[in-house]
mmCIF file of C-alpha atoms and ligand atoms in Angstrom:
data_model
loop_
_atom_site.group_PDB
_atom_site.id
_atom_site.type_symbol
_atom_site.label_atom_id
_atom_site.label_comp_id
_atom_site.label_asym_id
_atom_site.label_seq_id
_atom_site.Cartn_x
_atom_site.Cartn_y
_atom_site.Cartn_z
ATOM 1 C CA MET J 1053 15.515 21.764 -0.820
ATOM 2 C CA TYR J 1054 12.510 20.314 -2.580
ATOM 3 C CA PHE J 1055 14.595 19.188 -5.543
ATOM 4 C CA ARG J 1056 17.328 17.538 -3.548
ATOM 5 C CA PHE J 1057 16.143 14.055 -4.478
ATOM 6 C CA SER J 1058 17.292 14.511 -8.052
ATOM 7 C CA MET J 1059 20.849 14.579 -6.712
ATOM 8 C CA GLU J 1060 20.398 11.489 -4.535
ATOM 9 C CA ASN J 1061 20.861 7.926 -5.667
ATOM 10 C CA ILE J 1062 17.437 6.547 -4.750
ATOM 11 C CA LEU J 1063 16.463 2.881 -5.038
ATOM 12 C CA VAL J 1064 12.770 1.943 -5.274
ATOM 13 C CA THR J 1065 11.857 -1.734 -4.889
ATOM 14 C CA GLY J 1066 8.490 -2.908 -6.250
ATOM 15 C CA GLY J 1067 8.911 -0.591 -9.221
ATOM 16 C CA SER J 1068 6.580 -2.602 -11.472
ATOM 17 C CA GLY J 1069 3.684 -2.609 -8.976
ATOM 18 C CA LEU J 1070 0.784 -0.252 -8.400
ATOM 19 C CA VAL J 1071 2.615 2.202 -6.138
ATOM 20 C CA GLY J 1072 5.949 1.899 -7.945
ATOM 21 C CA SER J 1073 4.341 2.687 -11.304
ATOM 22 C CA HIS J 1074 2.647 5.799 -9.886
ATOM 23 C CA LEU J 1075 5.827 6.896 -8.088
ATOM 24 C CA LYS J 1076 7.780 7.207 -11.349
ATOM 25 C CA ARG J 1077 5.911 10.443 -12.049
ATOM 26 C CA TYR J 1078 6.903 11.920 -8.662
ATOM 27 C CA LEU J 1079 10.490 10.636 -8.351
ATOM 28 C CA PRO J 1080 11.503 10.307 -12.011
ATOM 29 C CA ASP J 1081 15.235 10.104 -11.308
ATOM 30 C CA ALA J 1082 15.098 7.163 -8.891
ATOM 31 C CA SER J 1083 16.081 3.602 -9.893
ATOM 32 C CA TYR J 1084 13.109 1.230 -10.016
ATOM 33 C CA ILE J 1085 13.522 -2.538 -9.746
ATOM 34 C CA SER J 1086 11.149 -5.521 -9.898
ATOM 35 C CA SER J 1087 11.449 -9.248 -9.160
ATOM 36 C CA SER J 1088 12.816 -9.897 -12.648
ATOM 37 C CA ASP J 1089 15.850 -7.723 -11.799
ATOM 38 C CA PHE J 1090 16.404 -8.944 -8.232
ATOM 39 C CA ASP J 1091 14.434 -11.622 -6.389
ATOM 40 C CA LEU J 1092 14.495 -10.048 -2.944
ATOM 41 C CA THR J 1093 13.658 -13.351 -1.229
ATOM 42 C CA ARG J 1094 17.153 -14.553 -2.291
ATOM 43 C CA GLU J 1095 20.031 -13.374 -0.137
ATOM 44 C CA LYS J 1096 22.490 -13.390 -3.042
ATOM 45 C CA ASP J 1097 20.288 -11.066 -5.076
ATOM 46 C CA VAL J 1098 19.917 -8.653 -2.163
ATOM 47 C CA GLN J 1099 23.688 -8.659 -1.607
ATOM 48 C CA ARG J 1100 24.182 -7.927 -5.315
ATOM 49 C CA LEU J 1101 21.651 -5.095 -5.159
ATOM 50 C CA PHE J 1102 23.640 -3.394 -2.386
ATOM 51 C CA GLU J 1103 26.910 -3.553 -4.297
ATOM 52 C CA THR J 1104 25.626 -0.200 -5.597
ATOM 53 C CA LYS J 1105 25.874 2.686 -3.140
ATOM 54 C CA TRP J 1106 22.356 3.998 -2.447
ATOM 55 C CA ASP J 1107 21.624 7.228 -0.578
ATOM 56 C CA ARG J 1108 18.057 6.230 0.056
ATOM 57 C CA VAL J 1109 15.850 3.160 -0.309
ATOM 58 C CA ILE J 1110 12.081 3.213 -0.716
ATOM 59 C CA HIS J 1111 10.910 -0.330 -0.137
ATOM 60 C CA LEU J 1112 7.586 -1.028 -1.837
ATOM 61 C CA ALA J 1113 8.118 -4.642 -2.931
ATOM 62 C CA GLY J 1114 5.926 -7.268 -1.358
ATOM 63 C CA ARG J 1115 3.708 -10.243 -1.961
ATOM 64 C CA VAL J 1116 0.414 -8.362 -2.010
ATOM 65 C CA GLY J 1117 -3.170 -9.411 -2.743
ATOM 66 C CA GLY J 1118 -6.854 -9.126 -1.950
ATOM 67 C CA ILE J 1119 -8.767 -11.092 0.664
ATOM 68 C CA LEU J 1120 -9.088 -14.323 -1.390
ATOM 69 C CA GLU J 1121 -5.346 -14.392 -2.134
ATOM 70 C CA ASN J 1122 -4.528 -13.849 1.540
ATOM 71 C CA ILE J 1123 -6.871 -16.649 2.638
ATOM 72 C CA ARG J 1124 -5.585 -19.115 0.013
ATOM 73 C CA HIS J 1125 -1.828 -18.460 0.280
ATOM 74 C CA PRO J 1126 -0.951 -17.422 3.864
ATOM 75 C CA GLY J 1127 2.201 -19.588 3.865
ATOM 76 C CA GLU J 1128 3.587 -17.906 0.747
ATOM 77 C CA PHE J 1129 2.599 -14.460 2.022
ATOM 78 C CA ILE J 1130 4.436 -14.793 5.325
ATOM 79 C CA GLU J 1131 7.499 -16.568 3.925
ATOM 80 C CA GLU J 1132 8.104 -14.284 0.930
ATOM 81 C CA ASN J 1133 7.420 -11.061 2.808
ATOM 82 C CA LEU J 1134 9.476 -12.000 5.877
ATOM 83 C CA LEU J 1135 12.395 -12.998 3.679
ATOM 84 C CA MET J 1136 12.394 -9.953 1.421
ATOM 85 C CA ASN J 1137 11.774 -7.428 4.193
ATOM 86 C CA THR J 1138 14.361 -8.859 6.580
ATOM 87 C CA LEU J 1139 17.059 -9.153 3.916
ATOM 88 C CA LEU J 1140 16.369 -5.773 2.363
ATOM 89 C CA VAL J 1141 16.530 -3.853 5.644
ATOM 90 C CA LYS J 1142 19.524 -5.892 6.857
ATOM 91 C CA TYR J 1143 21.670 -5.292 3.759
ATOM 92 C CA ALA J 1144 20.624 -1.639 3.505
ATOM 93 C CA ARG J 1145 22.073 -1.114 6.982
ATOM 94 C CA LEU J 1146 25.169 -3.224 6.372
ATOM 95 C CA SER J 1147 25.976 -1.264 3.230
ATOM 96 C CA GLY J 1148 25.501 2.035 5.097
ATOM 97 C CA VAL J 1149 22.349 3.328 3.385
ATOM 98 C CA PRO J 1150 21.559 6.558 5.287
ATOM 99 C CA ARG J 1151 17.761 6.575 4.771
ATOM 100 C CA LEU J 1152 15.195 3.844 4.234
ATOM 101 C CA THR J 1153 11.426 4.141 4.066
ATOM 102 C CA ALA J 1154 9.327 0.970 4.082
ATOM 103 C CA VAL J 1155 5.667 0.820 3.151
ATOM 104 C CA LEU J 1156 3.475 -1.206 5.511
ATOM 105 C CA SER J 1157 -0.350 -1.349 5.614
ATOM 106 C CA THR J 1158 -3.148 -0.469 8.045
ATOM 107 C CA CYS J 1159 -3.942 -4.193 8.282
ATOM 108 C CA ILE J 1160 -1.109 -4.367 10.861
ATOM 109 C CA TYR J 1161 -3.436 -2.651 13.372
ATOM 110 C CA PRO J 1162 -5.410 -4.713 15.924
ATOM 111 C CA ASP J 1163 -8.508 -6.418 14.546
ATOM 112 C CA VAL J 1164 -10.560 -4.661 17.224
ATOM 113 C CA CYS J 1165 -9.571 -1.509 19.048
ATOM 114 C CA GLY J 1166 -11.187 0.491 21.846
ATOM 115 C CA ARG J 1167 -11.182 3.739 19.849
ATOM 116 C CA TYR J 1168 -11.360 4.893 16.230
ATOM 117 C CA PRO J 1169 -9.735 6.242 14.206
ATOM 118 C CA MET J 1170 -6.676 4.353 15.456
ATOM 119 C CA THR J 1171 -3.438 6.240 15.966
ATOM 120 C CA GLU J 1172 0.152 5.037 15.750
ATOM 121 C CA GLU J 1173 -0.032 4.503 19.564
ATOM 122 C CA ASP J 1174 -2.515 1.670 18.960
ATOM 123 C CA LEU J 1175 -0.009 -0.452 17.012
ATOM 124 C CA ASN J 1176 0.783 -3.779 18.715
ATOM 125 C CA GLN J 1177 -2.133 -3.434 21.148
ATOM 126 C CA GLY J 1178 -3.832 -6.551 19.758
ATOM 127 C CA PRO J 1179 -3.535 -9.245 17.070
ATOM 128 C CA PRO J 1180 -4.315 -8.364 13.443
ATOM 129 C CA GLN J 1181 -7.353 -9.747 11.642
ATOM 130 C CA GLU J 1182 -7.478 -13.457 10.849
ATOM 131 C CA THR J 1183 -7.904 -13.231 7.040
ATOM 132 C CA ASN J 1184 -4.619 -11.326 6.567
ATOM 133 C CA PHE J 1185 -2.826 -12.415 9.731
ATOM 134 C CA ALA J 1186 0.257 -13.882 7.992
ATOM 135 C CA TYR J 1187 0.763 -10.847 5.723
ATOM 136 C CA ALA J 1188 0.231 -8.444 8.636
ATOM 137 C CA ILE J 1189 2.727 -10.271 10.866
ATOM 138 C CA SER J 1190 5.407 -9.961 8.170
ATOM 139 C CA LYS J 1191 4.799 -6.191 8.053
ATOM 140 C CA ILE J 1192 4.776 -5.911 11.865
ATOM 141 C CA ALA J 1193 8.105 -7.769 11.898
ATOM 142 C CA MET J 1194 9.588 -5.224 9.481
ATOM 143 C CA ALA J 1195 8.370 -2.341 11.654
ATOM 144 C CA ALA J 1196 9.977 -4.039 14.671
ATOM 145 C CA GLN J 1197 13.225 -4.557 12.720
ATOM 146 C CA ILE J 1198 13.335 -0.879 11.726
ATOM 147 C CA ASP J 1199 12.543 0.317 15.269
ATOM 148 C CA ALA J 1200 15.184 -2.057 16.679
ATOM 149 C CA TYR J 1201 17.859 -0.894 14.211
ATOM 150 C CA ASN J 1202 17.095 2.733 14.999
ATOM 151 C CA LYS J 1203 17.608 1.945 18.706
ATOM 152 C CA GLN J 1204 20.673 -0.259 18.462
ATOM 153 C CA TYR J 1205 22.460 1.139 15.410
ATOM 154 C CA SER J 1206 21.154 4.738 15.402
ATOM 155 C CA THR J 1207 19.851 4.380 11.835
ATOM 156 C CA ARG J 1208 17.167 6.847 10.817
ATOM 157 C CA TYR J 1209 14.838 4.499 8.950
ATOM 158 C CA ASN J 1210 11.068 4.862 8.957
ATOM 159 C CA TYR J 1211 7.819 3.358 7.680
ATOM 160 C CA LEU J 1212 4.583 4.665 6.229
ATOM 161 C CA ILE J 1213 1.313 2.894 7.005
ATOM 162 C CA PRO J 1214 -1.141 3.466 4.138
ATOM 163 C CA SER J 1215 -4.793 2.424 4.085
ATOM 164 C CA ASN J 1216 -6.322 0.468 1.168
ATOM 165 C CA LEU J 1217 -4.991 1.627 -2.186
ATOM 166 C CA TYR J 1218 -6.343 1.947 -5.714
ATOM 167 C CA GLY J 1219 -5.075 3.612 -8.859
ATOM 168 C CA GLU J 1220 -4.765 3.609 -12.629
ATOM 169 C CA HIS J 1221 -1.767 1.250 -12.543
ATOM 170 C CA ASP J 1222 -3.410 -1.553 -10.542
ATOM 171 C CA ARG J 1223 -4.048 -4.788 -12.406
ATOM 172 C CA ILE J 1224 -7.611 -6.102 -12.617
ATOM 173 C CA ASP J 1225 -7.732 -9.736 -11.573
ATOM 174 C CA PHE J 1226 -11.000 -10.974 -10.079
ATOM 175 C CA GLU J 1227 -9.238 -13.607 -7.960
ATOM 176 C CA LYS J 1228 -6.270 -11.534 -6.779
ATOM 177 C CA SER J 1229 -7.221 -7.847 -6.831
ATOM 178 C CA HIS J 1230 -8.164 -5.699 -3.867
ATOM 179 C CA PHE J 1231 -11.825 -4.748 -3.498
ATOM 180 C CA LEU J 1232 -11.981 -1.417 -5.337
ATOM 181 C CA THR J 1233 -9.957 -2.541 -8.362
ATOM 182 C CA ALA J 1234 -12.050 -5.724 -8.637
ATOM 183 C CA LEU J 1235 -15.227 -3.643 -8.293
ATOM 184 C CA LEU J 1236 -14.239 -1.324 -11.151
ATOM 185 C CA GLY J 1237 -13.393 -4.380 -13.261
ATOM 186 C CA LYS J 1238 -16.833 -5.880 -12.552
ATOM 187 C CA ILE J 1239 -18.524 -2.595 -13.489
ATOM 188 C CA LEU J 1240 -16.536 -2.470 -16.737
ATOM 189 C CA ASN J 1241 -17.555 -6.050 -17.481
ATOM 190 C CA ALA J 1242 -21.207 -5.362 -16.780
ATOM 191 C CA GLU J 1243 -21.114 -2.195 -18.897
ATOM 192 C CA LYS J 1244 -19.663 -4.153 -21.813
ATOM 193 C CA GLU J 1245 -22.417 -6.731 -21.469
ATOM 194 C CA GLY J 1246 -25.029 -3.997 -21.519
ATOM 195 C CA GLY J 1247 -26.029 -3.942 -17.832
ATOM 196 C CA GLY J 1248 -26.963 -6.379 -15.115
ATOM 197 C CA THR J 1249 -25.792 -6.935 -11.558
ATOM 198 C CA VAL J 1250 -22.437 -6.390 -9.870
ATOM 199 C CA LYS J 1251 -21.830 -9.233 -7.406
ATOM 200 C CA LEU J 1252 -19.576 -8.451 -4.431
ATOM 201 C CA LEU J 1253 -18.084 -10.566 -1.659
ATOM 202 C CA GLY J 1254 -19.274 -10.133 1.940
ATOM 203 C CA SER J 1255 -22.052 -8.139 3.580
ATOM 204 C CA GLY J 1256 -21.074 -4.689 2.329
ATOM 205 C CA GLU J 1257 -20.942 -3.437 5.924
ATOM 206 C CA PRO J 1258 -17.182 -3.167 6.679
ATOM 207 C CA LEU J 1259 -15.671 0.320 6.590
ATOM 208 C CA ARG J 1260 -12.673 1.276 4.457
ATOM 209 C CA GLN J 1261 -10.499 4.323 3.775
ATOM 210 C CA PHE J 1262 -9.497 4.169 0.106
ATOM 211 C CA LEU J 1263 -6.338 6.065 -0.787
ATOM 212 C CA HIS J 1264 -5.409 6.944 -4.369
ATOM 213 C CA ALA J 1265 -1.863 5.683 -5.097
ATOM 214 C CA ASP J 1266 -0.902 9.187 -6.306
ATOM 215 C CA ASP J 1267 -1.652 10.539 -2.812
ATOM 216 C CA LEU J 1268 0.734 8.037 -1.226
ATOM 217 C CA CYS J 1269 3.340 8.945 -3.856
ATOM 218 C CA ARG J 1270 2.984 12.663 -3.117
ATOM 219 C CA VAL J 1271 3.558 11.844 0.560
ATOM 220 C CA ILE J 1272 6.668 9.838 -0.347
ATOM 221 C CA ARG J 1273 7.980 12.652 -2.564
ATOM 222 C CA ASP J 1274 7.389 15.276 0.154
ATOM 223 C CA SER J 1275 8.983 13.036 2.820
ATOM 224 C CA VAL J 1276 12.070 12.639 0.642
ATOM 225 C CA ALA J 1277 12.258 16.360 -0.081
ATOM 226 C CA LYS J 1278 11.911 17.269 3.610
ATOM 227 C CA ASP J 1279 14.082 14.365 4.752
ATOM 228 C CA ILE J 1280 11.369 13.101 7.125
ATOM 229 C CA THR J 1281 12.396 10.191 9.363
ATOM 230 C CA GLU J 1282 9.216 9.801 11.465
ATOM 231 C CA SER J 1283 6.825 6.907 10.838
ATOM 232 C CA PHE J 1284 3.126 7.635 10.342
ATOM 233 C CA ASN J 1285 -0.226 6.594 8.858
ATOM 234 C CA VAL J 1286 -1.268 7.744 5.389
ATOM 235 C CA ALA J 1287 -5.046 7.645 5.008
ATOM 236 C CA PRO J 1288 -7.808 10.013 3.876
ATOM 237 C CA ASP J 1289 -10.574 11.177 6.221
ATOM 238 C CA GLU J 1290 -13.294 9.492 4.145
ATOM 239 C CA ASN J 1291 -14.187 6.189 5.851
ATOM 240 C CA LEU J 1292 -17.081 4.559 4.026
ATOM 241 C CA SER J 1293 -18.830 1.202 4.042
ATOM 242 C CA ILE J 1294 -18.158 -1.194 1.178
ATOM 243 C CA ARG J 1295 -21.797 -0.719 0.177
ATOM 244 C CA GLU J 1296 -21.411 3.084 0.087
ATOM 245 C CA ILE J 1297 -18.214 2.784 -1.967
ATOM 246 C CA ALA J 1298 -19.933 0.394 -4.409
ATOM 247 C CA GLU J 1299 -22.881 2.778 -4.768
ATOM 248 C CA ILE J 1300 -20.542 5.716 -5.405
ATOM 249 C CA ALA J 1301 -18.630 3.695 -8.016
ATOM 250 C CA VAL J 1302 -21.746 2.496 -9.829
ATOM 251 C CA GLY J 1303 -23.087 6.066 -9.770
ATOM 252 C CA VAL J 1304 -19.873 7.684 -10.974
ATOM 253 C CA CYS J 1305 -19.069 5.059 -13.628
ATOM 254 C CA THR J 1306 -22.493 4.258 -15.044
ATOM 255 C CA GLY J 1307 -24.900 6.862 -13.717
ATOM 256 C CA GLY J 1308 -26.356 4.237 -11.340
ATOM 257 C CA SER J 1309 -27.719 1.828 -13.938
ATOM 258 C CA LEU J 1310 -26.368 -1.405 -12.343
ATOM 259 C CA ALA J 1311 -27.756 -3.401 -9.421
ATOM 260 C CA ILE J 1312 -25.392 -4.386 -6.572
ATOM 261 C CA GLU J 1313 -25.664 -7.791 -4.896
ATOM 262 C CA PHE J 1314 -23.709 -9.021 -1.854
ATOM 263 C CA ASP J 1315 -22.666 -12.625 -1.240
ATOM 264 C CA ARG J 1316 -23.108 -12.719 2.544
ATOM 265 C CA GLU J 1317 -21.673 -16.243 2.719
ATOM 266 C CA SER J 1318 -18.195 -15.026 1.734
ATOM 267 C CA PRO J 1319 -15.825 -13.400 4.259
ATOM 268 C CA ASP J 1320 -15.910 -9.701 5.147
ATOM 269 C CA GLY J 1321 -12.364 -9.315 6.470
ATOM 270 C CA GLN J 1322 -11.736 -6.757 9.205
ATOM 271 C CA PHE J 1323 -14.861 -4.770 10.127
ATOM 272 C CA ARG J 1324 -13.032 -1.450 10.435
ATOM 273 C CA LYS J 1325 -9.404 -0.318 10.488
ATOM 274 C CA ASP J 1326 -9.709 3.432 10.041
ATOM 275 C CA VAL J 1327 -6.642 5.319 11.143
ATOM 276 C CA SER J 1328 -5.919 8.939 11.954
ATOM 277 C CA ASN J 1329 -3.828 11.163 9.677
ATOM 278 C CA GLU J 1330 -3.088 13.679 12.460
ATOM 279 C CA ARG J 1331 0.557 12.704 12.847
ATOM 280 C CA MET J 1332 1.090 12.824 9.086
ATOM 281 C CA LYS J 1333 -0.266 16.395 8.997
ATOM 282 C CA GLU J 1334 1.902 17.392 11.965
ATOM 283 C CA VAL J 1335 4.959 16.079 10.152
ATOM 284 C CA LEU J 1336 4.207 17.132 6.573
ATOM 285 C CA GLY J 1337 1.714 19.974 6.953
ATOM 286 C CA GLU J 1338 -1.755 20.233 5.404
ATOM 287 C CA PHE J 1339 -2.436 17.743 2.637
ATOM 288 C CA ALA J 1340 -5.338 17.551 0.160
ATOM 289 C CA PHE J 1341 -6.368 13.921 -0.424
ATOM 290 C CA THR J 1342 -8.046 13.002 -3.703
ATOM 291 C CA PRO J 1343 -11.821 12.786 -3.012
ATOM 292 C CA LEU J 1344 -13.001 9.211 -3.613
ATOM 293 C CA ARG J 1345 -15.552 10.192 -6.293
ATOM 294 C CA GLU J 1346 -12.900 12.055 -8.250
ATOM 295 C CA GLY J 1347 -10.345 9.236 -7.893
ATOM 296 C CA ILE J 1348 -12.828 6.578 -8.990
ATOM 297 C CA ALA J 1349 -13.871 8.636 -12.029
ATOM 298 C CA ARG J 1350 -10.235 9.047 -13.079
ATOM 299 C CA VAL J 1351 -9.294 5.401 -12.590
ATOM 300 C CA TYR J 1352 -12.423 4.099 -14.318
ATOM 301 C CA ALA J 1353 -11.898 6.390 -17.308
ATOM 302 C CA HIS J 1354 -8.355 5.011 -17.550
ATOM 303 C CA TYR J 1355 -9.488 1.356 -17.351
ATOM 304 C CA ARG J 1356 -12.136 2.000 -19.977
ATOM 305 C CA GLU J 1357 -9.665 3.702 -22.292
ATOM 306 C CA GLN J 1358 -7.156 0.861 -21.851
ATOM 307 C CA ASP J 1359 -9.916 -1.739 -22.236
ATOM 308 C CA ALA J 1360 -8.398 -3.174 -19.056
ATOM 309 C CA ILE J 1361 -10.290 -6.504 -19.005
HETATM 310 P P1 LIG D 625 1.876 -4.738 -6.216
HETATM 311 O O1 LIG D 625 1.177 -3.922 -7.236
HETATM 312 O O2 LIG D 625 1.377 -6.108 -5.925
HETATM 313 O O3 LIG D 625 3.420 -4.823 -6.613
HETATM 314 C C1 LIG D 625 4.294 -5.600 -5.867
HETATM 315 C C2 LIG D 625 5.690 -5.281 -6.306
HETATM 316 O O4 LIG D 625 6.605 -6.074 -5.506
HETATM 317 C C3 LIG D 625 5.976 -5.612 -7.772
HETATM 318 O O5 LIG D 625 6.840 -4.648 -8.318
HETATM 319 C C4 LIG D 625 6.666 -6.953 -7.672
HETATM 320 O O6 LIG D 625 7.551 -7.233 -8.751
HETATM 321 C C5 LIG D 625 7.465 -6.774 -6.401
HETATM 322 N N1 LIG D 625 7.859 -8.063 -5.841
HETATM 323 C C6 LIG D 625 7.052 -9.063 -5.429
HETATM 324 N N2 LIG D 625 7.790 -10.117 -5.031
HETATM 325 C C7 LIG D 625 9.097 -9.766 -5.199
HETATM 326 C C8 LIG D 625 10.340 -10.432 -4.997
HETATM 327 N N3 LIG D 625 10.385 -11.678 -4.518
HETATM 328 N N4 LIG D 625 11.470 -9.775 -5.292
HETATM 329 C C9 LIG D 625 11.445 -8.513 -5.784
HETATM 330 N N5 LIG D 625 10.311 -7.823 -5.984
HETATM 331 C C10 LIG D 625 9.144 -8.458 -5.707
HETATM 332 O O7 LIG D 625 1.930 -3.979 -4.807
HETATM 333 P P2 LIG D 625 1.483 -2.483 -4.470
HETATM 334 O O8 LIG D 625 0.004 -2.484 -4.384
HETATM 335 O O9 LIG D 625 2.183 -1.537 -5.367
HETATM 336 O O10 LIG D 625 2.025 -2.346 -2.986
HETATM 337 C C11 LIG D 625 3.226 -1.641 -2.681
HETATM 338 C C12 LIG D 625 3.420 -1.677 -1.183
HETATM 339 O O11 LIG D 625 2.294 -1.056 -0.538
HETATM 340 C C13 LIG D 625 3.504 -3.105 -0.630
HETATM 341 O O12 LIG D 625 4.506 -3.171 0.333
HETATM 342 C C14 LIG D 625 2.130 -3.319 -0.008
HETATM 343 O O13 LIG D 625 2.202 -4.222 1.070
HETATM 344 C C15 LIG D 625 1.755 -1.938 0.438
HETATM 345 N N6 LIG D 625 0.305 -1.700 0.509
HETATM 346 C C16 LIG D 625 -0.494 -1.989 -0.553
HETATM 347 C C17 LIG D 625 -1.869 -1.740 -0.433
HETATM 348 C C18 LIG D 625 -2.809 -2.024 -1.580
HETATM 349 O O14 LIG D 625 -4.038 -1.894 -1.367
HETATM 350 N N7 LIG D 625 -2.325 -2.360 -2.778
HETATM 351 C C19 LIG D 625 -2.403 -1.210 0.731
HETATM 352 C C20 LIG D 625 -1.555 -0.896 1.778
HETATM 353 C C21 LIG D 625 -0.199 -1.151 1.644
HETATM 354 P P3 LIG D 625 7.011 -8.113 -10.025
HETATM 355 O O15 LIG D 625 6.070 -7.232 -10.773
HETATM 356 O O16 LIG D 625 8.250 -8.401 -10.780
HETATM 357 O O17 LIG D 625 6.349 -9.318 -9.441
#
């Protein structure tokens, strides 16, 4: 049963991105596409994509970025993501794709919730955080589309809701990257310059669950193998402050030789958005997440080897 996916015709969108690049190791026989193959914001391209008969679609593609990108380009984020998600899910159903799994994000959860960690029951109980509101709404809309199709058309589509991601295949870009990738890039820079200070945005107080992209890909592989159709969060138990994560990274990467400075004038984003992985474990069974220290050491060694900046 575990090897059934090799006999399925699986389409993966977002194949050139962080998650897509990691997934190739876990689902090597799937077909991976990027925007240069099909621009999923264009209806004609999506129609052309579904001229092929797919048994399963894993939808990773999206306009994705760190806090600065989300603040500077909310119009592009909502427009591109709404278009590609709506069209992709629509034409998957119209062409009779039996299974579709979309990847959302824990930023779709309410900005503030009465209890933590949040569970899937807390979705739609409040508006998402202001700094990524447009992006989050496009993901919430896709969840609503999938839930609505399952009700009206009896499809068995689902979505995974991962926490913040990092991994060897992320691209370091100080303007666009997510926090942990940008942090590792800054450490690499400082190391090259022989030391100094790592400057980070915000107060360092917000809490984050950082998930190695390989962990999400193992969850996707296991969900495919077990033909899971439930939707659930994917997040490790470790929920640490930005300051704690920065201290771990500086310790692991340099032995602690760099100073860390916070720019308190810049935005923090959501204070906390930690989610429970209980439902995921009920559905998939026990799962060993990559400890953050180990993941950071691996990713940093890779960036250093690749001379990634
Ligand atoms: P990524 O590295 O930014 O990659 C995005 C992918 O989407 C690329 O393959 C890109 O293709 C493709 N894409 C963008 N616009 C497209 C378009 N108009 N048509 C077709 N393809 C398009 O993203 P990621 O980090 O792998 O994220 C994968 C999924 O996980 C996304 O849905 C994201 O929302 C979700 N997620 C990410 C994080 C995170 O921290 N990174 C956290 C939670 C959830 P090109 O390379 O050709 O542009």
